[in-house]
Every structure is written in C-alpha cells, then in structure tokens.
Coordinates of N, CA and C in Angstrom, one line a residue:
X168 N 0.9 -1.2 0.0 CA 0.0 0.0 0.0 C 0.9 1.2 0.0
X169 N 0.6 2.2 -0.8 CA 1.4 3.4 -0.9 C 0.5 4.6 -1.2
X170 N 1.0 5.8 -0.8 CA 0.3 7.1 -1.2 C 1.3 8.1 -1.5
X171 N 1.0 9.0 -2.4 CA 2.0 9.9 -3.0 C 1.8 11.3 -2.4
X172 N 3.0 11.9 -2.1 CA 3.0 13.3 -1.7 C 4.1 14.0 -2.5
X173 N 3.7 15.0 -3.4 CA 4.6 15.7 -4.2 C 5.0 17.0 -3.7
X174 N 4.5 17.4 -2.5 CA 4.9 18.7 -2.0 C 6.1 18.6 -1.1
X175 N 7.2 19.3 -1.4 CA 8.4 19.2 -0.6 C 8.2 19.9 0.7
X176 N 7.2 20.7 0.9 CA 7.0 21.5 2.1 C 6.3 20.7 3.2
X177 N 5.7 19.6 2.8 CA 4.8 18.9 3.8 C 5.5 17.9 4.7
X178 N 6.6 17.3 4.2 CA 7.3 16.3 5.0 C 8.5 17.0 5.7
X179 N 8.5 16.9 7.0 CA 9.7 17.4 7.8 C 10.3 16.2 8.5
X180 N 11.5 16.3 9.0 CA 12.1 15.2 9.8 C 11.1 14.7 10.9
X181 N 10.4 15.6 11.6 CA 9.5 15.2 12.6 C 8.4 14.4 12.1
X182 N 7.8 14.8 11.0 CA 6.7 14.0 10.3 C 7.3 12.6 9.9
X183 N 8.5 12.6 9.4 CA 9.1 11.4 9.0 C 9.2 10.4 10.2
X184 N 9.6 10.9 11.4 CA 9.7 10.0 12.6 C 8.3 9.5 13.0
X185 N 7.3 10.4 12.9 CA 5.9 9.9 13.2 C 5.5 8.9 12.2
X186 N 5.9 9.0 10.9 CA 5.5 8.0 10.0 C 6.1 6.6 10.3
X187 N 7.4 6.7 10.7 CA 8.0 5.4 11.1 C 7.3 4.8 12.3
X188 N 6.9 5.6 13.2 CA 6.2 5.1 14.4 C 4.8 4.5 14.0
X189 N 4.3 4.9 12.8 CA 3.1 4.3 12.3 C 3.3 3.1 11.4
X190 N 4.5 2.8 11.1 CA 4.8 1.7 10.2 C 5.0 2.0 8.8
X191 N 5.1 3.2 8.4 CA 5.3 3.6 7.0 C 6.6 4.3 6.8
X192 N 7.1 4.3 5.5 CA 8.3 4.9 5.2 C 8.2 5.5 3.8
X193 N 9.1 6.5 3.4 CA 9.0 7.1 2.1 C 10.0 6.5 1.1
X194 N 9.6 6.6 -0.2 CA 10.4 6.2 -1.3 C 10.2 7.2 -2.4
X195 N 11.0 7.1 -3.4 CA 10.8 7.9 -4.6 C 10.9 7.0 -5.8
X196 N 10.3 7.4 -6.9 CA 10.4 6.6 -8.1 C 11.8 6.5 -8.7
X197 N 12.5 7.6 -8.6 CA 13.9 7.7 -9.1 C 14.6 8.8 -8.5
X198 N 15.9 8.8 -8.7 CA 16.8 9.9 -8.1 C 16.4 11.3 -8.6
X199 N 15.8 11.4 -9.8 CA 15.5 12.6 -10.4 C 14.1 13.1 -10.1
X200 N 13.3 12.2 -9.5 CA 11.9 12.5 -9.2 C 11.8 13.2 -7.9
X201 N 11.3 14.4 -7.8 CA 11.3 15.1 -6.5 C 10.2 14.7 -5.6
X202 N 9.3 13.9 -6.0 CA 8.1 13.5 -5.2 C 8.5 12.3 -4.4
X203 N 7.7 12.1 -3.3 CA 7.9 10.9 -2.5 C 6.5 10.2 -2.4
X204 N 6.6 8.9 -2.1 CA 5.3 8.2 -1.8 C 5.5 7.4 -0.5
X205 N 4.5 7.3 0.2 CA 4.5 6.5 1.5 C 4.3 5.0 1.2
X206 N 5.0 4.1 1.9 CA 4.9 2.7 1.6 C 4.6 2.0 3.0
X207 N 3.7 1.1 2.9 CA 3.4 0.2 4.1 C 3.2 -1.2 3.5
X208 N 4.2 -2.0 3.4 CA 4.1 -3.3 2.8 C 3.1 -4.3 3.5
X209 N 2.5 -5.1 2.7 CA 1.6 -6.1 3.3 C 2.4 -7.1 4.2
X210 N 3.6 -7.4 3.6 CA 4.6 -8.3 4.3 C 5.8 -7.5 4.6
X211 N 6.2 -7.4 5.9 CA 7.3 -6.6 6.3 C 8.6 -7.5 6.6
X212 N 9.7 -7.0 6.1 CA 10.9 -7.8 6.3 C 11.5 -7.4 7.7
X213 N 11.9 -8.4 8.5 CA 12.6 -8.2 9.7 C 13.7 -9.2 9.9
X214 N 14.8 -8.8 10.6 CA 15.8 -9.8 11.0 C 15.7 -9.9 12.5
X215 N 15.3 -11.1 13.0 CA 15.3 -11.3 14.4 C 16.7 -11.2 15.0
X216 N 16.8 -10.4 16.0 CA 18.1 -10.1 16.6 C 18.6 -11.4 17.4
X217 N 17.6 -12.2 17.8 CA 18.0 -13.5 18.5 C 18.1 -14.6 17.5
X218 N 18.1 -14.3 16.2 CA 18.2 -15.4 15.2 C 19.1 -15.0 14.1
X219 N 20.0 -14.1 14.3 CA 20.9 -13.6 13.3 C 21.9 -14.6 12.9
X220 N 22.0 -14.9 11.7 CA 22.9 -16.0 11.2 C 24.2 -15.4 10.5
X221 N 25.3 -15.8 11.0 CA 26.6 -15.4 10.4 C 27.3 -16.7 9.9
X222 N 27.6 -16.8 8.6 CA 28.3 -18.0 8.1 C 29.7 -18.0 8.6
X223 N 30.3 -19.2 8.7 CA 31.6 -19.4 9.2 C 32.6 -18.6 8.4
X224 N 32.4 -18.5 7.0 CA 33.3 -17.8 6.2 C 33.3 -16.3 6.5
X225 N 32.0 -15.8 6.7 CA 31.9 -14.4 7.0 C 32.5 -14.1 8.4
X226 N 32.2 -15.0 9.3 CA 32.8 -14.8 10.7 C 34.3 -14.7 10.6
X227 N 34.9 -15.5 9.8 CA 36.4 -15.3 9.7 C 36.8 -14.0 9.2
X228 N 36.0 -13.5 8.2 CA 36.3 -12.1 7.7 C 36.1 -11.1 8.7
X229 N 35.0 -11.2 9.5 CA 34.8 -10.2 10.5 C 35.9 -10.2 11.6
X230 N 36.2 -11.4 12.0 CA 37.2 -11.6 13.1 C 38.6 -11.1 12.6
X231 N 38.9 -11.2 11.4 CA 40.2 -10.8 10.9 C 40.5 -9.3 10.9
X232 N 39.4 -8.5 11.0 CA 39.5 -7.1 10.9 C 40.2 -6.6 9.7
X233 N 40.0 -7.3 8.6 CA 40.5 -6.9 7.3 C 40.0 -5.5 6.9
X234 N 38.8 -5.2 7.4 CA 38.2 -3.9 7.2 C 38.2 -3.1 8.5
X235 N 38.3 -1.8 8.5 CA 38.0 -1.0 9.6 C 36.6 -0.5 9.6
X236 N 35.9 -0.7 10.7 CA 34.4 -0.3 10.7 C 34.2 0.8 11.7
X237 N 33.6 1.9 11.2 CA 33.3 3.0 12.0 C 31.8 3.3 12.0
X238 N 31.4 4.2 12.9 CA 29.9 4.5 13.1 C 29.8 6.0 13.0
X239 N 28.8 6.5 12.2 CA 28.4 7.9 12.2 C 29.6 8.8 11.9
X240 N 30.5 8.4 11.1 CA 31.6 9.3 10.8 C 31.5 9.8 9.3
X241 N 30.7 9.1 8.5 CA 30.6 9.5 7.1 C 29.2 9.3 6.6
X242 N 28.2 9.8 7.3 CA 26.8 9.6 7.0 C 26.5 10.0 5.6
X243 N 26.9 11.2 5.2 CA 26.5 11.8 3.9 C 27.2 10.9 2.8
X244 N 28.4 10.5 3.0 CA 29.1 9.7 2.0 C 28.4 8.3 1.8
X245 N 27.9 7.7 2.9 CA 27.2 6.4 2.9 C 25.9 6.6 2.1
X246 N 25.1 7.5 2.4 CA 23.8 7.7 1.7 C 24.1 8.0 0.2
X247 N 25.1 8.8 -0.1 CA 25.5 9.1 -1.5 C 25.9 7.8 -2.2
X248 N 26.6 7.0 -1.6 CA 27.0 5.7 -2.2 C 25.8 4.8 -2.4
X249 N 24.9 4.8 -1.4 CA 23.7 4.0 -1.6 C 22.8 4.5 -2.7
X250 N 22.9 5.8 -3.0 CA 22.0 6.4 -4.0 C 22.7 6.3 -5.4
X251 N 24.0 5.9 -5.5 CA 24.7 5.9 -6.7 C 24.2 4.8 -7.6
X252 N 24.2 5.0 -9.0 CA 23.9 3.9 -9.9 C 24.9 2.7 -9.7
X253 N 24.5 1.5 -9.9 CA 25.3 0.3 -9.8 C 25.1 -0.6 -11.0
X254 N 26.1 -1.5 -11.3 CA 25.9 -2.4 -12.4 C 24.6 -3.1 -12.3
X255 N 23.8 -3.1 -13.3 CA 22.5 -3.7 -13.3 C 21.4 -2.9 -12.7
X256 N 21.8 -1.7 -12.2 CA 20.8 -0.8 -11.6 C 21.2 0.6 -11.9
X257 N 20.5 1.2 -13.0 CA 20.9 2.5 -13.4 C 20.3 3.6 -12.6
X258 N 19.2 3.3 -11.8 CA 18.6 4.3 -11.0 C 18.3 3.9 -9.6
X259 N 17.9 4.8 -8.8 CA 17.7 4.5 -7.4 C 16.5 5.2 -6.9
X260 N 15.9 4.7 -5.7 CA 14.8 5.4 -5.1 C 15.2 6.5 -4.2
X261 N 16.5 6.7 -4.0 CA 17.0 7.7 -3.1 C 17.2 9.0 -3.8
X262 N 16.3 10.0 -3.7 CA 16.5 11.2 -4.4 C 17.1 12.3 -3.4
X263 N 17.3 13.5 -3.9 CA 17.9 14.5 -3.1 C 17.0 14.8 -1.9
X264 N 15.7 14.8 -2.0 CA 14.9 15.1 -0.9 C 15.0 14.1 0.2
X265 N 15.1 12.8 -0.1 CA 15.4 11.8 0.9 C 16.8 12.0 1.5
X266 N 17.8 12.3 0.7 CA 19.1 12.6 1.3 C 19.1 13.7 2.3
X267 N 18.3 14.8 2.0 CA 18.2 15.9 2.9 C 17.5 15.6 4.2
X268 N 16.3 14.8 4.0 CA 15.5 14.5 5.2 C 16.3 13.6 6.1
X269 N 17.0 12.6 5.6 CA 17.7 11.7 6.5 C 19.0 12.3 7.0
X270 N 19.5 13.3 6.3 CA 20.7 14.0 6.8 C 20.2 14.8 8.0
X271 N 19.0 15.4 8.0 CA 18.5 16.1 9.1 C 18.2 15.2 10.3
X272 N 17.7 14.0 10.0 CA 17.5 13.0 11.0 C 18.8 12.6 11.7
X273 N 19.9 12.5 10.9 CA 21.2 12.2 11.4 C 21.7 13.3 12.4
X274 N 21.5 14.5 12.0 CA 21.8 15.6 12.9 C 21.0 15.6 14.2
X275 N 19.8 15.1 14.1 CA 18.9 15.0 15.3 C 19.3 13.7 16.2
X276 N 20.2 12.9 15.7 CA 20.5 11.7 16.4 C 19.6 10.5 16.1
X277 N 18.8 10.6 15.1 CA 17.8 9.5 14.8 C 18.2 8.7 13.5
X278 N 19.2 9.1 12.8 CA 19.7 8.3 11.7 C 21.2 8.0 11.8
X279 N 21.6 6.8 11.5 CA 22.9 6.4 11.8 C 23.5 5.7 10.6
X280 N 24.8 5.7 10.5 CA 25.5 5.0 9.4 C 26.6 4.1 10.0
X281 N 26.9 3.0 9.3 CA 28.0 2.1 9.7 C 28.9 2.1 8.4
X282 N 30.1 2.5 8.6 CA 31.1 2.6 7.5 C 32.1 1.5 7.5
X283 N 32.5 1.0 6.3 CA 33.5 0.0 6.2 C 34.6 0.5 5.3
X284 N 35.8 0.5 5.9 CA 36.9 1.1 5.2 C 38.0 0.1 4.9
X285 N 38.6 0.3 3.7 CA 39.9 -0.5 3.4 C 40.9 0.6 3.2
X286 N 41.7 0.8 4.3 CA 42.6 1.9 4.3 C 41.8 3.2 4.4
X287 N 42.0 4.1 3.5 CA 41.3 5.4 3.5 C 40.1 5.3 2.6
X288 N 39.8 4.2 1.9 CA 38.7 4.1 1.0 C 37.5 3.5 1.6
X289 N 36.4 4.2 1.4 CA 35.1 3.7 1.9 C 34.6 2.7 0.9
X290 N 34.5 1.4 1.4 CA 34.2 0.3 0.5 C 32.9 -0.4 0.8
X291 N 32.2 0.1 1.8 CA 30.9 -0.5 2.1 C 30.3 0.3 3.3
X292 N 29.0 0.0 3.5 CA 28.3 0.6 4.6 C 26.8 0.5 4.5
X293 N 26.1 1.0 5.5 CA 24.7 1.1 5.5 C 24.2 2.2 6.3
X294 N 22.9 2.5 6.2 CA 22.3 3.6 7.1 C 20.9 3.2 7.4
X295 N 20.4 3.8 8.5 CA 19.0 3.6 8.9 C 18.6 4.5 10.0
X296 N 17.4 4.3 10.5 CA 16.8 5.2 11.4 C 16.5 4.4 12.8
X297 N 16.8 5.1 13.9 CA 16.5 4.5 15.2 C 15.4 5.3 15.8
X298 N 14.5 4.5 16.4 CA 13.3 5.2 17.1 C 12.9 4.2 18.2
X299 N 12.9 4.6 19.4 CA 12.6 3.7 20.5 C 13.6 2.6 20.6
X300 N 13.1 1.3 20.5 CA 14.0 0.2 20.5 C 13.9 -0.5 19.1
X301 N 13.6 0.3 18.1 CA 13.5 -0.2 16.7 C 14.6 0.5 15.9
X302 N 15.2 -0.3 15.0 CA 16.1 0.2 14.0 C 15.5 -0.1 12.6
X303 N 15.4 0.9 11.7 CA 14.8 0.7 10.4 C 15.9 0.8 9.4
X304 N 16.4 -0.4 8.9 CA 17.4 -0.4 7.9 C 16.9 0.2 6.6
X305 N 17.7 1.1 6.0 CA 17.3 1.8 4.8 C 18.0 1.2 3.5
X306 N 19.3 1.2 3.5 CA 20.0 0.8 2.3 C 21.4 0.5 2.7
X307 N 22.1 -0.3 1.9 CA 23.5 -0.6 2.1 C 24.2 -0.7 0.7
X308 N 25.5 -0.6 0.7 CA 26.3 -0.7 -0.5 C 27.6 -1.4 -0.2
X309 N 28.3 -1.8 -1.3 CA 29.6 -2.4 -1.1 C 30.4 -2.2 -2.4
X310 N 31.7 -2.0 -2.3 CA 32.6 -1.9 -3.4 C 33.7 -3.0 -3.2
X311 N 33.6 -3.7 -2.1 CA 34.6 -4.8 -1.9 C 33.8 -6.0 -1.4
X312 N 34.2 -7.2 -1.7 CA 33.5 -8.4 -1.3 C 33.3 -8.4 0.3
X313 N 32.1 -8.7 0.7 CA 31.7 -8.8 2.1 C 31.6 -7.5 2.9
X314 N 31.9 -6.4 2.2 CA 32.0 -5.1 3.0 C 30.6 -4.8 3.6
X315 N 29.5 -4.9 2.8 CA 28.2 -4.6 3.4 C 27.8 -5.6 4.4
X316 N 28.2 -6.9 4.2 CA 27.9 -7.9 5.2 C 28.6 -7.7 6.5
X317 N 29.8 -7.2 6.5 CA 30.6 -6.9 7.7 C 29.9 -5.7 8.4
X318 N 29.4 -4.7 7.6 CA 28.6 -3.6 8.2 C 27.4 -4.1 8.9
X319 N 26.7 -5.1 8.3 CA 25.5 -5.6 8.9 C 25.8 -6.3 10.2
X320 N 26.9 -7.1 10.3 CA 27.3 -7.8 11.5 C 27.5 -6.8 12.6
X321 N 28.3 -5.8 12.3 CA 28.6 -4.8 13.3 C 27.3 -4.0 13.7
X322 N 26.4 -3.8 12.8 CA 25.1 -3.2 13.2 C 24.4 -4.0 14.2
X323 N 24.2 -5.3 13.8 CA 23.4 -6.2 14.7 C 24.0 -6.3 16.1
X324 N 25.3 -6.4 16.2 CA 26.0 -6.5 17.5 C 25.7 -5.2 18.3
X325 N 25.8 -4.0 17.6 CA 25.5 -2.8 18.3 C 24.0 -2.7 18.7
X326 N 23.1 -3.2 17.9 CA 21.7 -3.1 18.3 C 21.5 -4.0 19.5
X327 N 22.0 -5.2 19.5 CA 21.9 -6.1 20.7 C 22.4 -5.4 21.9
X328 N 23.6 -4.9 21.8 CA 24.3 -4.3 23.0 C 23.5 -3.1 23.5
X329 N 22.8 -2.4 22.6 CA 22.1 -1.2 22.9 C 20.7 -1.4 23.4
X330 N 20.2 -2.6 23.4 CA 18.9 -2.9 23.9 C 17.8 -2.8 22.9
X331 N 18.1 -2.9 21.6 CA 17.1 -2.9 20.5 C 16.4 -4.2 20.5
X332 N 15.1 -4.2 20.0 CA 14.4 -5.5 19.9 C 13.8 -5.7 18.5
X333 N 13.9 -4.7 17.6 CA 13.4 -4.9 16.3 C 14.4 -4.3 15.3
X334 N 14.7 -5.1 14.3 CA 15.5 -4.7 13.1 C 14.6 -4.9 11.9
X335 N 14.1 -3.8 11.4 CA 13.2 -3.7 10.2 C 14.1 -3.6 9.0
X336 N 13.9 -4.5 8.0 CA 14.6 -4.4 6.7 C 13.6 -4.0 5.6
X337 N 12.4 -3.7 5.9 CA 11.4 -3.3 5.0 C 10.9 -4.4 4.1
X338 N 11.9 -4.9 3.3 CA 11.6 -6.1 2.4 C 12.6 -7.2 2.7
X339 N 12.4 -8.3 2.2 CA 13.3 -9.5 2.3 C 13.9 -9.8 0.9
X340 N 15.2 -9.9 0.9 CA 15.9 -10.3 -0.4 C 16.6 -11.6 0.0
X341 N 17.0 -12.3 -1.1 CA 17.8 -13.6 -0.8 C 19.0 -13.3 0.0
X342 N 19.6 -12.1 -0.2 CA 20.8 -11.7 0.5 C 20.5 -11.6 2.0
X343 N 19.4 -10.9 2.3 CA 19.0 -10.8 3.7 C 18.5 -12.0 4.3
X344 N 17.9 -12.9 3.5 CA 17.4 -14.1 4.0 C 18.5 -15.0 4.6
X345 N 19.7 -14.9 4.0 CA 20.8 -15.7 4.4 C 21.2 -15.3 5.9
X346 N 20.8 -14.2 6.3 CA 21.1 -13.8 7.7 C 20.0 -14.1 8.7
X347 N 18.9 -14.6 8.1 CA 17.8 -15.0 9.0 C 16.6 -14.1 8.8
X348 N 16.6 -13.2 7.8 CA 15.5 -12.3 7.6 C 14.3 -13.1 7.2
X349 N 13.1 -12.6 7.7 CA 11.9 -13.2 7.4 C 10.8 -12.2 7.2
X350 N 9.6 -12.6 6.7 CA 8.5 -11.7 6.4 C 7.5 -11.9 7.5
X351 N 6.9 -10.8 8.0 CA 5.8 -10.9 8.9 C 4.6 -10.1 8.4
X352 N 3.4 -10.5 8.6 CA 2.2 -9.8 8.1 C 2.2 -8.4 8.7
X353 N 1.5 -7.5 8.1 CA 1.4 -6.1 8.5 C 0.9 -6.0 9.9
X354 N -0.2 -6.7 10.3 CA -0.7 -6.7 11.6 C 0.2 -7.1 12.7
X355 N 1.0 -8.2 12.4 CA 2.0 -8.7 13.3 C 3.1 -7.7 13.5
X356 N 3.5 -7.1 12.4 CA 4.6 -6.1 12.4 C 4.2 -4.9 13.3
X357 N 3.0 -4.5 13.2 CA 2.5 -3.3 14.0 C 2.6 -3.7 15.5
X358 N 2.3 -4.9 15.9 CA 2.4 -5.3 17.3 C 3.8 -5.3 17.7
X359 N 4.7 -5.8 16.9 CA 6.1 -5.8 17.2 C 6.7 -4.3 17.3
X360 N 6.2 -3.5 16.4 CA 6.6 -2.1 16.4 C 6.1 -1.4 17.6
X361 N 4.9 -1.5 18.0 CA 4.4 -0.9 19.2 C 5.1 -1.3 20.4
X362 N 5.5 -2.6 20.5 CA 6.3 -3.1 21.7 C 7.7 -2.4 21.7
X363 N 8.2 -2.3 20.5 CA 9.6 -1.7 20.4 C 9.6 -0.2 20.7
X364 N 8.5 0.5 20.6 CA 8.4 1.9 20.8 C 8.0 2.2 22.3
X365 N 7.8 1.2 23.1 CA 7.5 1.4 24.5 C 8.6 1.9 25.3
X366 N 9.8 1.7 24.8 CA 11.0 2.0 25.6 C 12.1 2.6 24.7
X367 N 13.2 3.0 25.3 CA 14.3 3.6 24.5 C 15.5 2.8 24.5
X368 N 16.2 2.6 23.4 CA 17.4 1.9 23.3 C 18.5 2.9 23.1
X369 N 19.8 2.4 23.1 CA 20.9 3.3 23.0 C 21.8 2.8 21.9
X370 N 21.8 3.5 20.7 CA 22.6 3.1 19.6 C 24.1 3.3 19.9
X371 N 24.4 4.2 20.9 CA 25.8 4.5 21.2 C 26.2 3.8 22.5
X372 N 25.5 2.7 22.9 CA 25.9 2.0 24.1 C 27.4 1.5 23.9
X373 N 27.7 1.0 22.7 CA 29.1 0.7 22.4 C 29.8 1.9 21.9
X374 N 31.1 2.0 22.1 CA 31.8 3.3 21.7 C 31.6 3.6 20.2
X375 N 31.6 4.9 19.9 CA 31.5 5.3 18.5 C 32.7 6.1 18.2
X376 N 33.6 6.4 19.1 CA 34.7 7.2 18.8 C 36.0 6.5 18.4
X377 N 35.9 5.1 18.4 CA 36.9 4.3 17.8 C 36.4 3.0 17.3
X378 N 37.0 2.4 16.3 CA 36.5 1.2 15.7 C 36.4 0.0 16.6
X379 N 35.3 -0.7 16.6 CA 35.2 -1.9 17.4 C 35.8 -3.1 16.7
X380 N 36.4 -4.0 17.5 CA 37.0 -5.2 16.9 C 35.9 -6.2 16.5
X381 N 36.2 -6.9 15.4 CA 35.2 -7.8 14.9 C 34.9 -9.0 15.8
X382 N 36.0 -9.5 16.5 CA 35.8 -10.6 17.5 C 34.8 -10.2 18.6
X383 N 34.9 -9.0 19.1 CA 34.0 -8.5 20.1 C 32.6 -8.4 19.7
X384 N 32.4 -8.0 18.4 CA 31.0 -7.9 17.9 C 30.4 -9.3 17.7
X385 N 31.2 -10.3 17.2 CA 30.8 -11.6 17.1 C 30.4 -12.3 18.4
X386 N 31.2 -11.9 19.5 CA 30.9 -12.4 20.8 C 29.6 -11.9 21.3
X387 N 29.3 -10.7 21.0 CA 28.0 -10.1 21.5 C 26.8 -10.9 20.8
X388 N 27.0 -11.2 19.5 CA 25.9 -11.9 18.8 C 25.8 -13.3 19.3
X389 N 27.0 -13.9 19.6 CA 26.9 -15.3 20.1 C 26.3 -15.4 21.5
X390 N 26.6 -14.4 22.3 CA 26.1 -14.4 23.7 C 24.6 -14.2 23.6
X391 N 24.0 -13.4 22.7 CA 22.6 -13.3 22.6 C 22.0 -14.6 22.1
X392 N 22.6 -15.3 21.2 CA 22.1 -16.6 20.7 C 22.1 -17.6 21.9
X393 N 23.2 -17.6 22.7 CA 23.3 -18.6 23.8 C 22.2 -18.3 24.8
X394 N 22.0 -17.0 25.1 CA 20.9 -16.6 26.1 C 19.6 -17.0 25.6
X395 N 19.3 -16.9 24.3 CA 18.0 -17.3 23.8 C 17.8 -18.8 23.9
X396 N 18.8 -19.6 23.6 CA 18.7 -21.0 23.7 C 18.6 -21.6 25.1
X397 N 19.1 -20.8 26.1 CA 19.1 -21.4 27.5 C 17.8 -21.2 28.1

C-alpha cells in the first residue's frame, strides 16, 4: 500500500519520525523524481536479533578485521553511495529530498551509518533510522567483497548491546534471508513495532569514537544466541 506526496514542504524530519512510528516509510520513483510516496508493505521484512545468522566464512572475515568499521563518521558519504547507480541498476529510489531528510535525522541523532573502510577508501556501509528500540534499515552498498555484510554484522551487535528489539529491513531479499531475515504480516509487524516503541534503546551503548574489533562484535551476537537457547 502506498500514497504519494509531491509537496516538498509537507514532509519534515519530525513528520518522518511519526511515519516510522506508524509503520510507513518514504520512497521515490527515481533519483530525479522530486516527489515521495509512502509505503506500508503487506509483508514486512525483519531480521530477528536473536536469530541472526553469520556464516563461518563471513565470521572469519569479521574476526580478521581486514576492514576498519566506524559508526556515524561519514553519513553523507554512505547515503550518497547507496544512491549511486550500480551495475544492473541505473537508477535508485534515493532522491535529493530523501538525502536531505535523512541528513536532518542524522543531525537529530535518529539516523545512523555504519562505514566499512579499506585503508582510507570507503568500500561499504549502511544507514538507517533508530526510534525507541527499533532500527529501520534503509539501504546498504559495497565496493569490496563482504563489505556490506561486515557492516550488517557490526550493526546487529550494536543493536543487541544497545537494547534494541526490532530490526526492520522493509523487504526481504535472498541476501538478507541468508542472515535470518523473514517476512511478517502487517498486523503482526505493528504489534512488534508498538512493543519496540514502548522504551528507548541506546545506539551508542558501544563506543562510537573508535572502531570496534570484529571478534568483540561476534561475541555479542553469540552471547545473545546462547541466552536465547538457554
């Protein structure tokens, strides 16, 4: 289900947060289309934080710290990379209006980025919105193998440590399904969202002023899994 709003004056960062609290999010037809439309999928993609799956190969990459992972240090660069054309995808749903709105949310402390570096080169990352104990993943990119996957592992560990209970991926792709992503009906999603908005989580519970080690992030995820099974 979606509805269109072509007026740039009507959507503010505050309205955007209220929309997320109601279970809807904005998209654009293309990078050059200034209008936005609201989306509320019948089936919502989520990654259960107590069922996040990391393959042994990816775990070795994360543990090796072959990449340096930072948080909230290059938000504009991450969203620009997510909006850039890619092989097989000439256009994107991230227009300038979306970039401006989420940039404002970042300045308000409600939008965050995870950056993956190879030396001084930004080779992967993701961004999303935090509200209550929910995190709404928006988009990710990579220029090096596993870079976006490493970003997702670091994100999930940070969400677990910060007390988040809902990781919303909007939709489920085969890529996300490999991490445990699943679809839930709209009504069930709203129940999960309402519960997540009852309290406040802390995205910066783990340090943000220096890169976290991959082994420590994997330990956080493993500890959550062990606690769930016990």
